[in-house]
Amino acid sequence: MSSSIAAALVPDLGIVEAIMLVGGKGTRLRPLTINTPKPMLPVAGVPFTAHQLAQAADAGVTRVILGTSYRPEVFSAYFGDGSDMRIELVYRTEEVPLGTGGGIRFAAEALESGPDDPVLVFNGDVLSGVDLPSLIKSHQDTQAAVTLFLTRVADPSAFGLVPTDAQGAVLDFLEKPQTPEEIVTDQINAGCYVFQRSVIDEIPADRPVSVEREVFPDLLAQGRRVTGVVDDGYWLDLGTPMSFVQGSADLVLGRVRSSAVPGPVGPSLCLPGSQVSPSADVTGGSVIGSGAQVGAGAKVVGSVVMAGARIEDSARVINSVVAGDAVIGETAVVRGSVVAEGAVVGAGNELTDGARIWPEMTLPPHSIRFSSDR
Ligand code: GDD
Ligand code: MG
């Protein structure tokens, strides 16, 4: 869909600009994030940010400010001015990370919106099917200072808890609660907001600020209207290797939709230039990157195999990441693990339970049955 058609679908929402926070270091995804910022890791065949930009463009957003900090050049080298994504992209790079609130404030200096205009804000690592037009409509109907997209999760402790009243008015913010008593709801901040532009301009500009720990609680303390909209559709934070693999597989399988997936929904996505043996079994939403090879009798399930990697004959790769140019030797088993760029897992080895093999590391054949909980 061209941006003009997309915009025409939502002509009166009055929202055209968004800020995407992509400055985090992605520490929990190391070693994959040593050279590549988390939002640029390939998810269902393209950098994760491409899915978010497509989602924004599909909702009628025409201009996105990317709030970068860690490795900003990786974003600009891929996306340029955004024209391939049907969007005008502007980069704002923090020399020293300013936190989520400080990052929003710093990015906002590139906005063209007026003080009363709504501005979308996205965390750069959340995969969801959120209905953006209805989130914006709700923001406009309630005339809130900020409207938050909320979701419900079984274990909210790793997120920001956001209890609301029956009308959706936000009552409190409890970021990463430390004690069981603080777990007062299963509703969490799902990482997407609509801000009144003037409210962003109130965030201090000269120091790091957390939107979750400072901006939102301050707005409540001032008696401002902050509203939460619970959406029980698909939602995933791609902060860990296992959730990153899960998100990629879910996009390939069509459990969540993105117009940026470079292929039809199906059991696997084999990118142009990949070579998969007819006797190999590639399923569970696996992606085989360009120039990657999968040998005879090999099995790849629910995994991301990046460009130029090689899965040799009869190897098994289950729910794992095999990064660019890495090699998994014959009959080796890699389960729930991360094999970083250029690493070699020699024939017959077995990796399980969250093992992480660092870039260029070599495990000699039949040397190890490696298992770790880190
Ligand atoms: N520009 C910029 N500068 N971006 C940043 C910075 C910064 O200093 N710090 C973090 N970010 C970006 C990250 O790249 C990520 O896209 C987003 O802000 C959120 O940071 P995470 O580090 O992923 O936070 P989290 O997952 O622990 O928690 C946040 O997201 C949860 C939902 O996934 C919070 O917003 C929670 O309240 C929320 O529940
Ligand atoms: Mg996150």
mmCIF file of C-alpha atoms in Angstrom, residues 58-320:
data_model
loop_
_atom_site.group_PDB
_atom_site.id
_atom_site.type_symbol
_atom_site.label_atom_id
_atom_site.label_comp_id
_atom_site.label_asym_id
_atom_site.label_seq_id
_atom_site.Cartn_x
_atom_site.Cartn_y
_atom_site.Cartn_z
ATOM 1 C CA ASP A 58 0.062 0.879 7.433
ATOM 2 C CA ALA A 59 -1.714 2.943 10.119
ATOM 3 C CA GLY A 60 -1.104 6.179 8.255
ATOM 4 C CA VAL A 61 2.062 7.446 9.968
ATOM 5 C CA THR A 62 4.175 9.305 7.419
ATOM 6 C CA ARG A 63 7.171 10.488 9.472
ATOM 7 C CA VAL A 64 9.189 8.601 12.102
ATOM 8 C CA ILE A 65 11.962 9.919 14.342
ATOM 9 C CA LEU A 66 14.331 7.059 15.217
ATOM 10 C CA GLY A 67 15.809 7.697 18.658
ATOM 11 C CA THR A 68 19.168 5.971 18.383
ATOM 12 C CA SER A 69 22.188 5.753 20.645
ATOM 13 C CA TYR A 70 23.931 2.366 20.409
ATOM 14 C CA ARG A 71 25.406 1.803 16.905
ATOM 15 C CA PRO A 72 23.243 4.347 15.065
ATOM 16 C CA GLU A 73 25.065 3.791 11.772
ATOM 17 C CA VAL A 74 23.569 0.294 11.428
ATOM 18 C CA PHE A 75 20.077 1.816 11.182
ATOM 19 C CA SER A 76 20.931 4.559 8.708
ATOM 20 C CA ALA A 77 22.944 2.207 6.471
ATOM 21 C CA TYR A 78 19.887 -0.042 6.083
ATOM 22 C CA PHE A 79 16.944 2.359 6.084
ATOM 23 C CA GLY A 80 18.447 5.575 4.679
ATOM 24 C CA ASP A 81 15.750 8.215 4.357
ATOM 25 C CA GLY A 82 13.006 5.595 4.794
ATOM 26 C CA SER A 83 11.591 5.846 1.280
ATOM 27 C CA ASP A 84 11.732 2.040 0.826
ATOM 28 C CA MET A 85 9.561 1.801 3.957
ATOM 29 C CA ARG A 86 7.012 4.329 2.623
ATOM 30 C CA ILE A 87 7.940 6.688 5.444
ATOM 31 C CA GLU A 88 10.126 9.726 6.015
ATOM 32 C CA LEU A 89 12.810 8.728 8.508
ATOM 33 C CA VAL A 90 14.719 11.171 10.670
ATOM 34 C CA TYR A 91 17.561 10.108 12.995
ATOM 35 C CA ARG A 92 18.244 11.639 16.397
ATOM 36 C CA THR A 93 21.313 10.137 18.076
ATOM 37 C CA GLU A 94 22.042 10.522 21.782
ATOM 38 C CA GLU A 95 25.794 10.715 22.407
ATOM 39 C CA VAL A 96 25.159 9.462 25.924
ATOM 40 C CA PRO A 97 21.983 7.394 26.364
ATOM 41 C CA LEU A 98 19.263 9.602 27.856
ATOM 42 C CA GLY A 99 16.959 6.786 28.981
ATOM 43 C CA THR A 100 13.479 6.181 27.626
ATOM 44 C CA GLY A 101 11.999 9.552 28.667
ATOM 45 C CA GLY A 102 15.108 11.541 27.801
ATOM 46 C CA GLY A 103 15.252 9.723 24.460
ATOM 47 C CA ILE A 104 11.641 10.677 23.667
ATOM 48 C CA ARG A 105 12.365 14.315 24.614
ATOM 49 C CA PHE A 106 15.537 14.426 22.517
ATOM 50 C CA ALA A 107 13.874 12.813 19.482
ATOM 51 C CA ALA A 108 10.946 15.232 19.779
ATOM 52 C CA GLU A 109 13.175 18.118 18.751
ATOM 53 C CA ALA A 110 12.812 16.797 15.195
ATOM 54 C CA LEU A 111 8.983 16.646 15.288
ATOM 55 C CA GLU A 112 6.917 18.917 13.096
ATOM 56 C CA SER A 113 3.676 18.353 15.063
ATOM 57 C CA GLY A 114 2.068 21.225 16.939
ATOM 58 C CA PRO A 115 1.599 21.276 20.754
ATOM 59 C CA ASP A 116 -1.902 19.778 20.660
ATOM 60 C CA ASP A 117 -1.124 17.071 18.112
ATOM 61 C CA PRO A 118 -0.932 13.420 19.186
ATOM 62 C CA VAL A 119 2.433 11.701 18.656
ATOM 63 C CA LEU A 120 2.895 7.921 18.692
ATOM 64 C CA VAL A 121 5.836 6.522 20.679
ATOM 65 C CA PHE A 122 7.110 2.952 20.310
ATOM 66 C CA ASN A 123 9.588 0.891 22.263
ATOM 67 C CA GLY A 124 11.760 -0.597 19.539
ATOM 68 C CA ASP A 125 11.533 -4.219 20.630
ATOM 69 C CA VAL A 126 7.832 -5.002 20.961
ATOM 70 C CA LEU A 127 5.989 -7.178 18.463
ATOM 71 C CA SER A 128 2.225 -6.780 18.556
ATOM 72 C CA GLY A 129 -0.883 -6.554 16.479
ATOM 73 C CA VAL A 130 -2.063 -3.440 18.323
ATOM 74 C CA ASP A 131 -4.796 -1.512 16.563
ATOM 75 C CA LEU A 132 -3.054 1.859 16.297
ATOM 76 C CA PRO A 133 -5.989 3.813 14.839
ATOM 77 C CA SER A 134 -8.245 2.758 17.713
ATOM 78 C CA LEU A 135 -5.518 3.596 20.276
ATOM 79 C CA ILE A 136 -5.270 7.087 18.775
ATOM 80 C CA LYS A 137 -9.045 7.447 18.649
ATOM 81 C CA SER A 138 -9.284 6.516 22.312
ATOM 82 C CA HIS A 139 -6.603 9.130 23.091
ATOM 83 C CA GLN A 140 -8.573 11.789 21.274
ATOM 84 C CA ASP A 141 -11.903 10.769 22.834
ATOM 85 C CA THR A 142 -10.558 10.953 26.403
ATOM 86 C CA GLN A 143 -8.333 13.993 25.749
ATOM 87 C CA ALA A 144 -5.640 12.348 27.848
ATOM 88 C CA ALA A 145 -2.138 13.728 28.299
ATOM 89 C CA VAL A 146 -0.890 10.233 27.450
ATOM 90 C CA THR A 147 -2.657 7.041 26.377
ATOM 91 C CA LEU A 148 -0.848 3.750 26.936
ATOM 92 C CA PHE A 149 -1.304 0.459 25.167
ATOM 93 C CA LEU A 150 -1.537 -2.217 27.877
ATOM 94 C CA THR A 151 -1.483 -5.981 27.677
ATOM 95 C CA ARG A 152 -1.983 -8.780 30.193
ATOM 96 C CA VAL A 153 0.778 -11.316 30.902
ATOM 97 C CA ALA A 154 1.060 -14.322 33.168
ATOM 98 C CA ASP A 155 4.220 -13.048 34.900
ATOM 99 C CA PRO A 156 4.227 -9.245 34.954
ATOM 100 C CA SER A 157 7.300 -8.909 37.216
ATOM 101 C CA ALA A 158 9.758 -8.187 34.370
ATOM 102 C CA PHE A 159 7.669 -5.282 33.056
ATOM 103 C CA GLY A 160 5.963 -2.056 34.089
ATOM 104 C CA LEU A 161 2.714 -2.751 35.953
ATOM 105 C CA VAL A 162 -0.127 -0.354 35.127
ATOM 106 C CA PRO A 163 -3.316 -0.778 37.174
ATOM 107 C CA THR A 164 -6.365 1.118 35.866
ATOM 108 C CA ASP A 165 -9.894 1.795 37.080
ATOM 109 C CA ALA A 166 -13.003 0.560 35.246
ATOM 110 C CA GLN A 167 -12.890 3.568 32.892
ATOM 111 C CA GLY A 168 -9.257 2.963 31.969
ATOM 112 C CA ALA A 169 -7.813 5.784 34.079
ATOM 113 C CA VAL A 170 -4.276 4.812 35.109
ATOM 114 C CA LEU A 171 -3.935 4.541 38.892
ATOM 115 C CA ASP A 172 -0.221 3.800 39.325
ATOM 116 C CA PHE A 173 3.023 2.773 37.659
ATOM 117 C CA LEU A 174 5.156 0.049 39.171
ATOM 118 C CA GLU A 175 8.190 -0.520 36.988
ATOM 119 C CA LYS A 176 9.880 -3.941 37.471
ATOM 120 C CA PRO A 177 8.331 -4.640 40.893
ATOM 121 C CA GLN A 178 10.734 -6.065 43.459
ATOM 122 C CA THR A 179 8.326 -7.583 45.972
ATOM 123 C CA PRO A 180 5.252 -9.833 45.612
ATOM 124 C CA GLU A 181 3.117 -7.134 47.318
ATOM 125 C CA GLU A 182 3.783 -4.789 44.401
ATOM 126 C CA ILE A 183 2.241 -7.223 41.919
ATOM 127 C CA VAL A 184 -1.208 -5.669 42.051
ATOM 128 C CA THR A 185 -2.303 -6.390 38.481
ATOM 129 C CA ASP A 186 -1.469 -8.489 35.436
ATOM 130 C CA GLN A 187 -1.781 -5.414 33.188
ATOM 131 C CA ILE A 188 1.535 -4.149 31.906
ATOM 132 C CA ASN A 189 2.874 -1.286 29.859
ATOM 133 C CA ALA A 190 3.020 -2.819 26.381
ATOM 134 C CA GLY A 191 5.566 -0.294 25.095
ATOM 135 C CA CYS A 192 3.459 1.938 22.820
ATOM 136 C CA TYR A 193 2.015 5.328 23.768
ATOM 137 C CA VAL A 194 0.146 8.265 22.307
ATOM 138 C CA PHE A 195 1.535 11.494 23.786
ATOM 139 C CA GLN A 196 0.127 14.959 23.446
ATOM 140 C CA ARG A 197 3.113 16.711 21.859
ATOM 141 C CA SER A 198 3.155 19.453 24.515
ATOM 142 C CA VAL A 199 3.509 16.795 27.234
ATOM 143 C CA ILE A 200 6.722 15.518 25.624
ATOM 144 C CA ASP A 201 8.075 19.073 25.688
ATOM 145 C CA GLU A 202 7.677 19.106 29.485
ATOM 146 C CA ILE A 203 10.249 16.294 29.924
ATOM 147 C CA PRO A 204 13.612 17.678 31.150
ATOM 148 C CA ALA A 205 16.004 17.995 28.206
ATOM 149 C CA ASP A 206 19.343 18.122 29.964
ATOM 150 C CA ARG A 207 19.652 14.756 31.731
ATOM 151 C CA PRO A 208 18.683 11.060 31.516
ATOM 152 C CA VAL A 209 15.014 10.485 32.326
ATOM 153 C CA SER A 210 13.002 7.257 32.563
ATOM 154 C CA VAL A 211 9.537 7.593 31.081
ATOM 155 C CA GLU A 212 8.338 4.680 33.211
ATOM 156 C CA ARG A 213 9.871 5.650 36.572
ATOM 157 C CA GLU A 214 9.651 9.432 36.329
ATOM 158 C CA VAL A 215 7.491 10.907 33.548
ATOM 159 C CA PHE A 216 4.395 8.729 34.014
ATOM 160 C CA PRO A 217 4.393 8.846 37.863
ATOM 161 C CA ASP A 218 4.897 12.633 37.750
ATOM 162 C CA LEU A 219 1.925 13.087 35.422
ATOM 163 C CA LEU A 220 -0.246 11.103 37.846
ATOM 164 C CA ALA A 221 1.047 13.089 40.816
ATOM 165 C CA GLN A 222 0.063 16.280 38.985
ATOM 166 C CA GLY A 223 -3.460 14.920 38.502
ATOM 167 C CA ARG A 224 -3.123 14.780 34.709
ATOM 168 C CA ARG A 225 -5.260 12.350 32.737
ATOM 169 C CA VAL A 226 -3.354 9.209 31.776
ATOM 170 C CA THR A 227 -5.384 6.449 30.151
ATOM 171 C CA GLY A 228 -4.690 2.777 29.504
ATOM 172 C CA VAL A 229 -6.186 0.744 26.674
ATOM 173 C CA VAL A 230 -5.955 -3.011 27.202
ATOM 174 C CA ASP A 231 -5.538 -5.029 24.012
ATOM 175 C CA ASP A 232 -5.487 -8.785 24.461
ATOM 176 C CA GLY A 233 -4.134 -9.560 20.986
ATOM 177 C CA TYR A 234 -0.668 -10.900 20.213
ATOM 178 C CA TRP A 235 2.131 -9.239 22.215
ATOM 179 C CA LEU A 236 5.815 -10.101 22.741
ATOM 180 C CA ASP A 237 8.871 -8.224 24.047
ATOM 181 C CA LEU A 238 11.842 -9.444 22.020
ATOM 182 C CA GLY A 239 14.355 -8.825 24.783
ATOM 183 C CA THR A 240 15.749 -12.350 25.206
ATOM 184 C CA PRO A 241 17.099 -14.881 22.693
ATOM 185 C CA MET A 242 14.143 -17.184 23.203
ATOM 186 C CA SER A 243 11.556 -14.437 22.701
ATOM 187 C CA PHE A 244 13.463 -13.170 19.661
ATOM 188 C CA VAL A 245 13.299 -16.643 18.099
ATOM 189 C CA GLN A 246 9.644 -16.977 19.101
ATOM 190 C CA GLY A 247 8.692 -13.625 17.530
ATOM 191 C CA SER A 248 10.389 -14.510 14.271
ATOM 192 C CA ALA A 249 8.664 -17.902 14.107
ATOM 193 C CA ASP A 250 5.260 -16.405 14.963
ATOM 194 C CA LEU A 251 5.561 -13.906 12.098
ATOM 195 C CA VAL A 252 6.543 -16.637 9.631
ATOM 196 C CA LEU A 253 3.678 -18.869 10.832
ATOM 197 C CA GLY A 254 1.214 -15.963 10.611
ATOM 198 C CA ARG A 255 0.338 -15.918 14.325
ATOM 199 C CA VAL A 256 0.960 -12.185 14.096
ATOM 200 C CA ARG A 257 0.871 -10.233 10.825
ATOM 201 C CA SER A 258 3.395 -7.849 9.347
ATOM 202 C CA SER A 259 3.380 -6.463 5.830
ATOM 203 C CA ALA A 260 7.200 -6.441 5.979
ATOM 204 C CA VAL A 261 7.614 -10.263 5.979
ATOM 205 C CA PRO A 262 9.345 -11.018 2.647
ATOM 206 C CA GLY A 263 7.263 -14.079 1.741
ATOM 207 C CA PRO A 264 3.951 -15.852 2.268
ATOM 208 C CA VAL A 265 2.824 -17.252 5.616
ATOM 209 C CA GLY A 266 3.936 -20.881 5.992
ATOM 210 C CA PRO A 267 6.013 -23.373 7.984
ATOM 211 C CA SER A 268 9.288 -21.732 6.965
ATOM 212 C CA LEU A 269 10.778 -18.759 5.153
ATOM 213 C CA CYS A 270 13.760 -19.574 2.948
ATOM 214 C CA LEU A 271 15.212 -16.328 1.645
ATOM 215 C CA PRO A 272 16.504 -15.964 -1.911
ATOM 216 C CA GLY A 273 19.963 -17.484 -2.274
ATOM 217 C CA SER A 274 19.524 -20.016 0.522
ATOM 218 C CA GLN A 275 20.067 -23.705 -0.257
ATOM 219 C CA VAL A 276 18.019 -26.321 1.547
ATOM 220 C CA SER A 277 18.518 -30.018 0.780
ATOM 221 C CA PRO A 278 15.306 -31.747 -0.377
ATOM 222 C CA SER A 279 15.765 -34.230 2.471
ATOM 223 C CA ALA A 280 16.113 -31.518 5.138
ATOM 224 C CA ASP A 281 13.134 -30.661 7.335
ATOM 225 C CA VAL A 282 12.671 -26.926 7.958
ATOM 226 C CA THR A 283 9.559 -26.144 10.000
ATOM 227 C CA GLY A 284 8.058 -24.356 12.974
ATOM 228 C CA GLY A 285 8.420 -20.904 11.403
ATOM 229 C CA SER A 286 12.173 -21.196 10.825
ATOM 230 C CA VAL A 287 13.965 -18.659 8.660
ATOM 231 C CA ILE A 288 16.893 -19.650 6.436
ATOM 232 C CA GLY A 289 18.851 -16.531 5.508
ATOM 233 C CA SER A 290 20.279 -15.638 2.147
ATOM 234 C CA GLY A 291 23.319 -17.726 1.221
ATOM 235 C CA ALA A 292 22.706 -20.085 4.161
ATOM 236 C CA GLN A 293 22.814 -23.857 3.563
ATOM 237 C CA VAL A 294 20.934 -26.711 5.185
ATOM 238 C CA GLY A 295 22.336 -30.192 4.466
ATOM 239 C CA ALA A 296 20.766 -33.583 3.828
ATOM 240 C CA GLY A 297 18.674 -34.998 6.636
ATOM 241 C CA ALA A 298 19.134 -31.894 8.779
ATOM 242 C CA LYS A 299 16.245 -30.666 10.895
ATOM 243 C CA VAL A 300 15.604 -26.991 11.660
ATOM 244 C CA VAL A 301 12.615 -26.203 13.871
ATOM 245 C CA GLY A 302 11.430 -22.768 15.083
ATOM 246 C CA SER A 303 14.861 -21.227 14.536
ATOM 247 C CA VAL A 304 16.574 -18.257 12.924
ATOM 248 C CA VAL A 305 19.475 -19.244 10.645
ATOM 249 C CA MET A 306 21.127 -16.065 9.421
ATOM 250 C CA ALA A 307 22.857 -15.197 6.152
ATOM 251 C CA GLY A 308 25.727 -17.423 5.099
ATOM 252 C CA ALA A 309 25.358 -19.915 7.961
ATOM 253 C CA ARG A 310 25.755 -23.642 7.287
ATOM 254 C CA ILE A 311 23.783 -26.458 8.918
ATOM 255 C CA GLU A 312 25.547 -29.662 7.916
ATOM 256 C CA ASP A 313 24.023 -33.076 7.205
ATOM 257 C CA SER A 314 21.833 -34.611 9.907
ATOM 258 C CA ALA A 315 22.375 -31.732 12.328
ATOM 259 C CA ARG A 316 19.413 -30.560 14.409
ATOM 260 C CA VAL A 317 18.717 -26.928 15.257
ATOM 261 C CA ILE A 318 15.702 -26.432 17.514
ATOM 262 C CA ASN A 319 14.397 -23.069 18.844
ATOM 263 C CA SER A 320 17.819 -21.502 18.358
#
